[in-house]
PDB file of C-alpha atoms in Angstrom:
ATOM      1  CA  MET A  18      84.747  86.924 135.108  1.00 39.00           C
ATOM      2  CA  THR A  19      83.328  88.622 137.867  1.00 41.00           C
ATOM      3  CA  ALA A  20      85.813  92.037 137.556  1.00 41.00           C
ATOM      4  CA  ALA A  21      85.431  92.155 133.975  1.00 43.00           C
ATOM      5  CA  THR A  22      81.407  91.883 134.314  1.00 42.00           C
ATOM      6  CA  THR A  23      80.985  94.616 136.772  1.00 39.00           C
ATOM      7  CA  THR A  24      83.002  96.790 134.460  1.00 44.00           C
ATOM      8  CA  ILE A  25      81.500  96.646 132.013  1.00 45.00           C
ATOM      9  CA  THR A  26      78.080  96.497 132.898  1.00 46.00           C
ATOM     10  CA  ALA A  27      76.108  99.625 133.974  1.00 47.00           C
ATOM     11  CA  PRO A  28      72.732 101.251 134.606  1.00 51.00           C
ATOM     12  CA  VAL A  29      69.760 101.512 132.301  1.00 49.00           C
ATOM     13  CA  THR A  30      67.871 104.374 132.336  1.00 48.00           C
ATOM     14  CA  ALA A  31      64.060 104.177 131.603  1.00 38.00           C
ATOM     15  CA  SER A  32      64.422 104.386 127.672  1.00 39.00           C
ATOM     16  CA  GLY A  33      66.753 101.554 127.388  1.00 49.00           C
ATOM     17  CA  ARG A  34      69.540 103.477 126.798  1.00 69.00           C
ATOM     18  CA  VAL A  35      72.636 103.496 128.566  1.00 72.00           C
ATOM     19  CA  PRO A  36      74.247 107.246 130.486  1.00 77.00           C
ATOM     20  CA  PRO A  37      76.647 108.357 128.241  1.00 74.00           C
ATOM     21  CA  LEU A  38      79.279 108.431 130.477  1.00 82.00           C
ATOM     22  CA  ALA A  39      78.759 104.765 131.149  1.00 76.00           C
ATOM     23  CA  GLY A  40      78.849 104.040 127.705  1.00 74.00           C
ATOM     24  CA  VAL A  41      82.433 105.650 127.326  1.00 83.00           C
ATOM     25  CA  ARG A  42      83.750 103.438 130.114  1.00 85.00           C
ATOM     26  CA  GLN A  43      82.305 100.355 128.485  1.00 83.00           C
ATOM     27  CA  THR A  44      84.248 101.343 125.111  1.00 84.00           C
ATOM     28  CA  PHE A  45      87.513 101.558 126.671  1.00 82.00           C
ATOM     29  CA  THR A  46      86.534  98.325 128.339  1.00 84.00           C
ATOM     30  CA  MET A  47      86.038  96.843 125.185  1.00 82.00           C
ATOM     31  CA  ALA A  48      88.712  98.539 124.129  1.00 85.00           C
ATOM     32  CA  TRP A  49      91.394  96.977 126.644  1.00 85.00           C
ATOM     33  CA  ARG A  50      89.406  93.210 126.006  1.00 82.00           C
ATOM     34  CA  SER A  51      90.519  93.232 121.987  1.00 79.00           C
ATOM     35  CA  LEU A  52      94.144  94.307 123.691  1.00 83.00           C
ATOM     36  CA  VAL A  53      94.543  91.552 126.558  1.00 82.00           C
ATOM     37  CA  ALA A  54      92.906  89.469 123.597  1.00 77.00           C
ATOM     38  CA  VAL A  55      96.413  89.176 122.027  1.00 76.00           C
ATOM     39  CA  LYS A  56      98.220  87.387 125.175  1.00 75.00           C
ATOM     40  CA  HIS A  57      95.730  84.600 124.282  1.00 75.00           C
ATOM     41  CA  ASN A  58      97.104  85.107 119.923  1.00 74.00           C
ATOM     42  CA  PRO A  59     100.625  85.572 119.743  1.00 71.00           C
ATOM     43  CA  LEU A  60      99.961  85.024 116.426  1.00 72.00           C
ATOM     44  CA  GLU A  61      98.614  88.662 115.868  1.00 71.00           C
ATOM     45  CA  LEU A  62     101.898  89.478 116.641  1.00 72.00           C
ATOM     46  CA  VAL A  63     102.974  88.625 113.548  1.00 75.00           C
ATOM     47  CA  ASP A  64     100.138  91.293 111.777  1.00 76.00           C
ATOM     48  CA  TYR A  65     101.444  94.244 114.387  1.00 81.00           C
ATOM     49  CA  SER A  66     105.310  93.412 114.617  1.00 85.00           C
ATOM     50  CA  ILE A  67     106.659  90.779 111.740  1.00 88.00           C
ATOM     51  CA  THR A  68     104.847  92.072 108.646  1.00 86.00           C
ATOM     52  CA  PRO A  69     105.990  95.767 109.260  1.00 89.00           C
ATOM     53  CA  ILE A  70     109.459  95.244 109.639  1.00 91.00           C
ATOM     54  CA  MET A  71     109.642  93.154 106.717  1.00 91.00           C
ATOM     55  CA  PHE A  72     108.243  96.022 104.611  1.00 90.00           C
ATOM     56  CA  VAL A  73     110.086  98.286 105.617  1.00 93.00           C
ATOM     57  CA  PHE A  74     113.644  95.475 105.169  1.00 92.00           C
ATOM     58  CA  LEU A  75     111.909  94.701 101.307  1.00 91.00           C
ATOM     59  CA  PHE A  76     111.510  98.158 100.202  1.00 90.00           C
ATOM     60  CA  THR A  77     114.847  99.138 101.534  1.00 92.00           C
ATOM     61  CA  TYR A  78     117.186  96.573 100.217  1.00 92.00           C
ATOM     62  CA  VAL A  79     115.225  94.568  97.680  1.00 90.00           C
ATOM     63  CA  LEU A  80     114.390  98.706  96.123  1.00 87.00           C
ATOM     64  CA  GLY A  81     116.367 100.985  96.891  1.00 89.00           C
ATOM     65  CA  GLY A  82     119.560 100.343  95.359  1.00 86.00           C
ATOM     66  CA  GLN A  83     117.226 100.636  91.459  1.00 85.00           C
ATOM     67  CA  MET A  84     114.848 103.653  92.861  1.00 87.00           C
ATOM     68  CA  ALA A  85     117.059 105.868  94.609  1.00 85.00           C
ATOM     69  CA  GLY A  86     121.051 104.582  94.469  1.00 86.00           C
ATOM     70  CA  SER A  87     121.387 103.481  97.951  1.00 89.00           C
ATOM     71  CA  PRO A  88     119.201 101.817  99.913  1.00 90.00           C
ATOM     72  CA  GLU A  89     119.436 104.715 102.987  1.00 90.00           C
ATOM     73  CA  ALA A  90     118.505 107.180 100.009  1.00 91.00           C
ATOM     74  CA  TYR A  91     115.018 105.345  99.466  1.00 93.00           C
ATOM     75  CA  LEU A  92     114.389 104.689 103.207  1.00 94.00           C
ATOM     76  CA  LYS A  93     114.576 108.608 103.694  1.00 92.00           C
ATOM     77  CA  TYR A  94     111.965 108.712 101.010  1.00 93.00           C
ATOM     78  CA  ALA A  95     110.118 105.557 101.240  1.00 94.00           C
ATOM     79  CA  LEU A  96     109.494 105.121 104.776  1.00 95.00           C
ATOM     80  CA  PRO A  97     106.762 107.286 105.405  1.00 95.00           C
ATOM     81  CA  GLY A  98     105.319 105.972 102.633  1.00 95.00           C
ATOM     82  CA  ILE A  99     105.610 102.672 104.153  1.00 95.00           C
ATOM     83  CA  ILE A 100     104.063 103.194 107.081  1.00 96.00           C
ATOM     84  CA  VAL A 101     100.820 104.565 105.407  1.00 96.00           C
ATOM     85  CA  GLN A 102     100.510 101.380 103.627  1.00 93.00           C
ATOM     86  CA  ASN A 103     101.155  99.424 106.399  1.00 92.00           C
ATOM     87  CA  THR A 104      98.319 101.323 108.335  1.00 93.00           C
ATOM     88  CA  LEU A 105      95.874 101.200 106.252  1.00 92.00           C
ATOM     89  CA  PHE A 106      96.458  97.884 105.527  1.00 89.00           C
ATOM     90  CA  MET A 107      96.172  96.976 109.375  1.00 89.00           C
ATOM     91  CA  THR A 108      92.237  99.121 108.700  1.00 89.00           C
ATOM     92  CA  MET A 109      91.307  95.569 107.030  1.00 86.00           C
ATOM     93  CA  TYR A 110      91.996  93.417 110.495  1.00 85.00           C
ATOM     94  CA  THR A 111      89.050  96.000 112.227  1.00 86.00           C
ATOM     95  CA  ALA A 112      86.756  94.289 109.097  1.00 87.00           C
ATOM     96  CA  MET A 113      88.146  90.594 109.503  1.00 85.00           C
ATOM     97  CA  ALA A 114      87.825  90.918 113.388  1.00 83.00           C
ATOM     98  CA  LEU A 115      84.400  91.889 113.409  1.00 84.00           C
ATOM     99  CA  ASN A 116      83.564  89.319 110.700  1.00 82.00           C
ATOM    100  CA  THR A 117      85.197  86.691 112.815  1.00 81.00           C
ATOM    101  CA  ASP A 118      82.701  88.079 116.399  1.00 78.00           C
ATOM    102  CA  LEU A 119      79.847  88.319 113.791  1.00 79.00           C
ATOM    103  CA  THR A 120      80.519  84.740 112.369  1.00 77.00           C
ATOM    104  CA  LYS A 121      80.724  82.880 115.726  1.00 77.00           C
ATOM    105  CA  GLY A 122      77.972  84.446 117.672  1.00 74.00           C
ATOM    106  CA  VAL A 123      80.819  86.773 119.904  1.00 72.00           C
ATOM    107  CA  PHE A 124      78.203  89.770 119.572  1.00 68.00           C
ATOM    108  CA  ASP A 125      74.936  88.056 119.905  1.00 68.00           C
ATOM    109  CA  ARG A 126      76.772  87.095 123.681  1.00 72.00           C
ATOM    110  CA  LEU A 127      77.280  90.643 124.342  1.00 69.00           C
ATOM    111  CA  ARG A 128      73.581  91.361 123.283  1.00 69.00           C
ATOM    112  CA  SER A 129      72.629  90.119 126.281  1.00 70.00           C
ATOM    113  CA  LEU A 130      74.639  92.784 128.426  1.00 71.00           C
ATOM    114  CA  PRO A 131      73.234  95.876 129.325  1.00 72.00           C
ATOM    115  CA  ILE A 132      75.987  98.321 127.634  1.00 77.00           C
ATOM    116  CA  ALA A 133      76.129 100.644 124.968  1.00 78.00           C
ATOM    117  CA  ARG A 134      75.288  98.506 121.399  1.00 75.00           C
ATOM    118  CA  SER A 135      77.987 100.648 120.111  1.00 79.00           C
ATOM    119  CA  ALA A 136      80.244 100.085 123.134  1.00 82.00           C
ATOM    120  CA  PRO A 137      81.984  96.727 121.472  1.00 82.00           C
ATOM    121  CA  LEU A 138      82.735  98.505 117.465  1.00 86.00           C
ATOM    122  CA  ILE A 139      83.694 101.602 118.367  1.00 88.00           C
ATOM    123  CA  GLY A 140      86.033  99.430 121.543  1.00 88.00           C
ATOM    124  CA  ARG A 141      87.427  97.067 118.446  1.00 88.00           C
ATOM    125  CA  ILE A 142      87.938 100.793 116.284  1.00 91.00           C
ATOM    126  CA  THR A 143      90.213 102.377 119.593  1.00 91.00           C
ATOM    127  CA  ALA A 144      91.787  98.958 120.413  1.00 90.00           C
ATOM    128  CA  ASP A 145      92.963  98.928 116.744  1.00 91.00           C
ATOM    129  CA  LEU A 146      94.187 102.043 116.547  1.00 92.00           C
ATOM    130  CA  ALA A 147      96.344 101.211 119.618  1.00 92.00           C
ATOM    131  CA  LYS A 148      98.009  98.616 117.676  1.00 90.00           C
ATOM    132  CA  HIS A 149      98.725 100.892 114.194  1.00 92.00           C
ATOM    133  CA  VAL A 150     100.637 103.363 117.047  1.00 94.00           C
ATOM    134  CA  TRP A 151     102.315 100.259 118.117  1.00 92.00           C
ATOM    135  CA  ALA A 152     103.552  99.411 114.310  1.00 93.00           C
ATOM    136  CA  MET A 153     104.117 102.841 113.875  1.00 95.00           C
ATOM    137  CA  LEU A 154     106.606 103.206 116.509  1.00 95.00           C
ATOM    138  CA  LEU A 155     108.102 100.137 115.729  1.00 94.00           C
ATOM    139  CA  MET A 156     108.488 100.822 111.519  1.00 95.00           C
ATOM    140  CA  ILE A 157     110.050 104.629 112.694  1.00 95.00           C
ATOM    141  CA  GLY A 158     112.042 102.424 115.249  1.00 95.00           C
ATOM    142  CA  LEU A 159     113.968 100.185 112.810  1.00 95.00           C
ATOM    143  CA  GLY A 160     113.965 103.059 110.540  1.00 94.00           C
ATOM    144  CA  LEU A 161     116.083 105.058 112.204  1.00 95.00           C
ATOM    145  CA  ALA A 162     118.376 102.082 113.307  1.00 94.00           C
ATOM    146  CA  LEU A 163     118.923 101.763 109.609  1.00 93.00           C
ATOM    147  CA  GLY A 164     119.468 105.197 108.402  1.00 92.00           C
ATOM    148  CA  PHE A 165     116.489 106.961 109.045  1.00 94.00           C
ATOM    149  CA  ARG A 166     116.445 110.507 110.703  1.00 93.00           C
ATOM    150  CA  VAL A 167     113.383 112.745 111.609  1.00 94.00           C
ATOM    151  CA  THR A 168     114.948 116.018 110.649  1.00 93.00           C
ATOM    152  CA  GLY A 169     111.053 117.508 111.103  1.00 92.00           C
ATOM    153  CA  GLY A 170     111.325 117.696 114.998  1.00 93.00           C
ATOM    154  CA  PHE A 171     109.604 116.830 117.470  1.00 94.00           C
ATOM    155  CA  GLY A 172     106.553 118.057 117.223  1.00 94.00           C
ATOM    156  CA  GLY A 173     106.304 117.524 113.635  1.00 94.00           C
ATOM    157  CA  PHE A 174     107.141 113.264 114.398  1.00 95.00           C
ATOM    158  CA  LEU A 175     104.115 113.480 117.546  1.00 96.00           C
ATOM    159  CA  LEU A 176     102.154 115.477 114.593  1.00 96.00           C
ATOM    160  CA  GLY A 177     102.729 113.276 112.110  1.00 96.00           C
ATOM    161  CA  LEU A 178     101.099 110.294 113.857  1.00 96.00           C
ATOM    162  CA  LEU A 179      97.948 111.364 114.874  1.00 97.00           C
ATOM    163  CA  LEU A 180      97.600 112.684 111.067  1.00 97.00           C
ATOM    164  CA  VAL A 181      97.773 109.028 110.315  1.00 97.00           C
ATOM    165  CA  VAL A 182      95.423 107.856 113.589  1.00 96.00           C
ATOM    166  CA  VAL A 183      92.649 110.346 112.460  1.00 97.00           C
ATOM    167  CA  PHE A 184      93.008 108.616 109.081  1.00 97.00           C
ATOM    168  CA  ALA A 185      92.573 105.558 109.733  1.00 96.00           C
ATOM    169  CA  ALA A 186      90.203 105.872 112.342  1.00 95.00           C
ATOM    170  CA  ALA A 187      88.192 107.552 109.282  1.00 96.00           C
ATOM    171  CA  VAL A 188      88.864 104.069 106.841  1.00 94.00           C
ATOM    172  CA  SER A 189      88.162 102.016 110.089  1.00 93.00           C
ATOM    173  CA  TRP A 190      84.909 103.167 108.992  1.00 93.00           C
ATOM    174  CA  SER A 191      84.992 101.860 105.477  1.00 91.00           C
ATOM    175  CA  ALA A 192      86.161  98.581 107.096  1.00 90.00           C
ATOM    176  CA  VAL A 193      83.511  98.225 109.775  1.00 90.00           C
ATOM    177  CA  LEU A 194      81.053  98.504 106.726  1.00 90.00           C
ATOM    178  CA  ILE A 195      82.871  95.578 104.602  1.00 88.00           C
ATOM    179  CA  GLY A 196      83.130  93.872 107.934  1.00 86.00           C
ATOM    180  CA  MET A 197      79.621  93.237 108.540  1.00 86.00           C
ATOM    181  CA  LEU A 198      78.408  92.887 104.540  1.00 85.00           C
ATOM    182  CA  ALA A 199      81.175  90.521 103.328  1.00 79.00           C
ATOM    183  CA  GLY A 200      80.561  86.619 104.059  1.00 72.00           C
ATOM    184  CA  ASP A 201      83.138  85.541 105.998  1.00 75.00           C
ATOM    185  CA  ALA A 202      87.242  86.517 106.364  1.00 73.00           C
ATOM    186  CA  GLU A 203      88.798  85.485 103.240  1.00 77.00           C
ATOM    187  CA  LYS A 204      86.500  87.900 101.632  1.00 79.00           C
ATOM    188  CA  VAL A 205      87.142  90.783 103.255  1.00 80.00           C
ATOM    189  CA  GLN A 206      90.713  90.091 102.715  1.00 78.00           C
ATOM    190  CA  ALA A 207      89.988  89.529  99.168  1.00 80.00           C
ATOM    191  CA  PHE A 208      88.079  93.136  98.898  1.00 79.00           C
ATOM    192  CA  ALA A 209      90.673  94.806 101.184  1.00 75.00           C
ATOM    193  CA  PHE A 210      93.638  93.461  98.838  1.00 77.00           C
ATOM    194  CA  THR A 211      91.609  94.379  95.939  1.00 84.00           C
ATOM    195  CA  LEU A 212      90.933  98.164  97.186  1.00 84.00           C
ATOM    196  CA  ILE A 213      94.135  98.960  98.691  1.00 87.00           C
ATOM    197  CA  PHE A 214      96.953  97.736  96.883  1.00 87.00           C
ATOM    198  CA  PRO A 215      96.376 100.179  93.762  1.00 90.00           C
ATOM    199  CA  ILE A 216      95.535 102.625  95.674  1.00 93.00           C
ATOM    200  CA  THR A 217      98.754 102.746  97.610  1.00 92.00           C
ATOM    201  CA  PHE A 218     101.044 101.764  93.924  1.00 92.00           C
ATOM    202  CA  THR A 219      99.522 104.464  92.327  1.00 93.00           C
ATOM    203  CA  SER A 220     100.205 107.648  94.977  1.00 94.00           C
ATOM    204  CA  SER A 221     103.697 108.990  96.015  1.00 93.00           C
ATOM    205  CA  ALA A 222     103.882 106.234  98.910  1.00 93.00           C
ATOM    206  CA  PHE A 223     106.745 104.822  97.214  1.00 93.00           C
ATOM    207  CA  VAL A 224     107.743 106.975  93.813  1.00 91.00           C
ATOM    208  CA  VAL A 225     108.191 110.623  92.536  1.00 91.00           C
ATOM    209  CA  VAL A 226     104.726 111.375  91.235  1.00 92.00           C
ATOM    210  CA  ASP A 227     106.564 113.566  88.269  1.00 91.00           C
ATOM    211  CA  THR A 228     108.402 109.528  87.502  1.00 89.00           C
ATOM    212  CA  MET A 229     104.413 108.564  85.991  1.00 91.00           C
ATOM    213  CA  PRO A 230     102.825 108.099  82.612  1.00 92.00           C
ATOM    214  CA  GLY A 231     100.677 111.573  82.664  1.00 91.00           C
ATOM    215  CA  TRP A 232      97.063 109.916  83.143  1.00 93.00           C
ATOM    216  CA  LEU A 233      98.599 108.428  85.917  1.00 93.00           C
ATOM    217  CA  GLN A 234      99.766 111.498  87.198  1.00 94.00           C
ATOM    218  CA  ALA A 235      96.621 112.774  87.449  1.00 95.00           C
ATOM    219  CA  TRP A 236      94.457 110.572  89.448  1.00 94.00           C
ATOM    220  CA  SER A 237      98.170 110.569  91.620  1.00 95.00           C
ATOM    221  CA  ASP A 238      97.925 114.386  92.565  1.00 94.00           C
ATOM    222  CA  VAL A 239      94.220 114.011  93.677  1.00 95.00           C
ATOM    223  CA  ASN A 240      94.764 110.268  95.367  1.00 96.00           C
ATOM    224  CA  PRO A 241      94.293 110.483  99.141  1.00 96.00           C
ATOM    225  CA  VAL A 242      96.995 108.395  99.661  1.00 96.00           C
ATOM    226  CA  THR A 243      99.538 110.874  98.009  1.00 96.00           C
ATOM    227  CA  HIS A 244      98.207 113.274 100.269  1.00 97.00           C
ATOM    228  CA  LEU A 245      99.214 111.243 103.232  1.00 97.00           C
ATOM    229  CA  SER A 246     102.346 110.156 102.254  1.00 96.00           C
ATOM    230  CA  ASP A 247     103.550 113.677 101.462  1.00 96.00           C
ATOM    231  CA  ALA A 248     102.272 115.550 104.564  1.00 97.00           C
ATOM    232  CA  PHE A 249     103.626 112.895 106.813  1.00 97.00           C
ATOM    233  CA  ARG A 250     107.031 112.827 104.831  1.00 96.00           C
ATOM    234  CA  GLY A 251     106.628 116.791 105.488  1.00 95.00           C
ATOM    235  CA  LEU A 252     106.390 116.791 109.053  1.00 96.00           C
ATOM    236  CA  LEU A 253     109.124 113.782 109.661  1.00 96.00           C
ATOM    237  CA  LEU A 254     111.158 115.658 108.022  1.00 94.00           C
ATOM    238  CA  GLY A 255     110.896 119.049 107.965  1.00 91.00           C
ATOM    239  CA  GLY A 256     109.387 121.358 104.536  1.00 84.00           C
ATOM    240  CA  ALA A 257     106.253 122.686 103.314  1.00 85.00           C
ATOM    241  CA  VAL A 258     103.150 120.504 104.834  1.00 93.00           C
ATOM    242  CA  ALA A 259     100.352 123.025 105.037  1.00 94.00           C
ATOM    243  CA  GLU A 260      98.806 121.706 101.591  1.00 96.00           C
ATOM    244  CA  PRO A 261      98.772 117.958 102.130  1.00 96.00           C
ATOM    245  CA  VAL A 262      97.894 117.413 105.879  1.00 97.00           C
ATOM    246  CA  LEU A 263      94.581 119.637 105.007  1.00 97.00           C
ATOM    247  CA  TRP A 264      93.817 117.808 101.948  1.00 97.00           C
ATOM    248  CA  SER A 265      94.542 114.237 104.510  1.00 97.00           C
ATOM    249  CA  LEU A 266      92.372 116.021 106.541  1.00 97.00           C
ATOM    250  CA  VAL A 267      90.094 116.398 103.764  1.00 97.00           C
ATOM    251  CA  TRP A 268      89.872 113.203 102.564  1.00 97.00           C
ATOM    252  CA  ALA A 269      89.773 111.756 106.049  1.00 97.00           C
ATOM    253  CA  ALA A 270      86.071 114.013 106.684  1.00 97.00           C
ATOM    254  CA  GLY A 271      85.176 112.822 103.578  1.00 97.00           C
ATOM    255  CA  ILE A 272      85.621 109.120 104.097  1.00 96.00           C
ATOM    256  CA  ALA A 273      83.905 109.482 107.951  1.00 96.00           C
ATOM    257  CA  LEU A 274      81.302 111.384 106.411  1.00 97.00           C
ATOM    258  CA  VAL A 275      80.305 108.980 104.211  1.00 96.00           C
ATOM    259  CA  PHE A 276      81.413 105.456 105.189  1.00 95.00           C
ATOM    260  CA  TYR A 277      80.276 106.176 109.434  1.00 94.00           C
ATOM    261  CA  PRO A 278      76.711 106.294 109.215  1.00 94.00           C
ATOM    262  CA  LEU A 279      76.427 102.859 106.378  1.00 94.00           C
ATOM    263  CA  ALA A 280      78.479 101.477 108.854  1.00 91.00           C
ATOM    264  CA  MET A 281      76.312 101.664 111.222  1.00 90.00           C
ATOM    265  CA  ARG A 282      73.496 100.981 109.941  1.00 91.00           C
ATOM    266  CA  ALA A 283      74.871  97.987 108.542  1.00 88.00           C
ATOM    267  CA  TYR A 284      76.207  96.830 112.360  1.00 86.00           C
ATOM    268  CA  ARG A 285      72.338  97.499 113.761  1.00 83.00           C
ATOM    269  CA  ALA A 286      70.905  95.803 111.037  1.00 82.00           C
ATOM    270  CA  LYS A 287      73.089  92.773 112.244  1.00 74.00           C
ATOM    271  CA  VAL A 288      73.415  93.363 116.435  1.00 69.00           C
TER     272      VAL A 288
END
């Protein structure tokens, strides 16, 4: 306890602000706190390990034969979309964790420490992004075991992971806003499923857009999940990716620009 307190505390300036470098150190300390908490709550590994594995098996072996003629053929198309969907769902864990911390008074205790006010929030997001990477690597590893091949090269693989993480970081700010405004974790979860399910299933994550009705194709063509899935698929498998990557970054920037100030305003009002 002494070591942890020493790590996150820092001199406070006359204006009451924590120096920037100290704030960065405190943010990483809070991120580490969130990661270490998994050791004391092993059930959290179910969400970040078992659930992604279940998604891969279900989509591959339940839908694969119908969608592409064989599980192996469908896996080649769908695995990037499955990873994108899982990552978007996992951003809502950030909302639920923040909501739980608020209702249990964790932020009230942290507020009494001489640390940057944003450190607990950004630390949580940073830790959850690390968990996203773990889940993505786990799903890709399982995909490789089932016959998926990364033909876009190691560079494409790394760029694909980075792109999904950047997009998840942007979406995390919408999760923060939901977590701050929702009354309890159950409402957060209900809202997340209501929002993310239709967005992911009306994209190119699991099916070719050309097979959809015309009116649905019009939406899918501008759906951010379509752009991200196409970009990630192209980077992993090789192919033309400039346009979907660009649109994915545009969507990520737009989501962050809209939700970051709203989330921070709601966060400051709470803590």
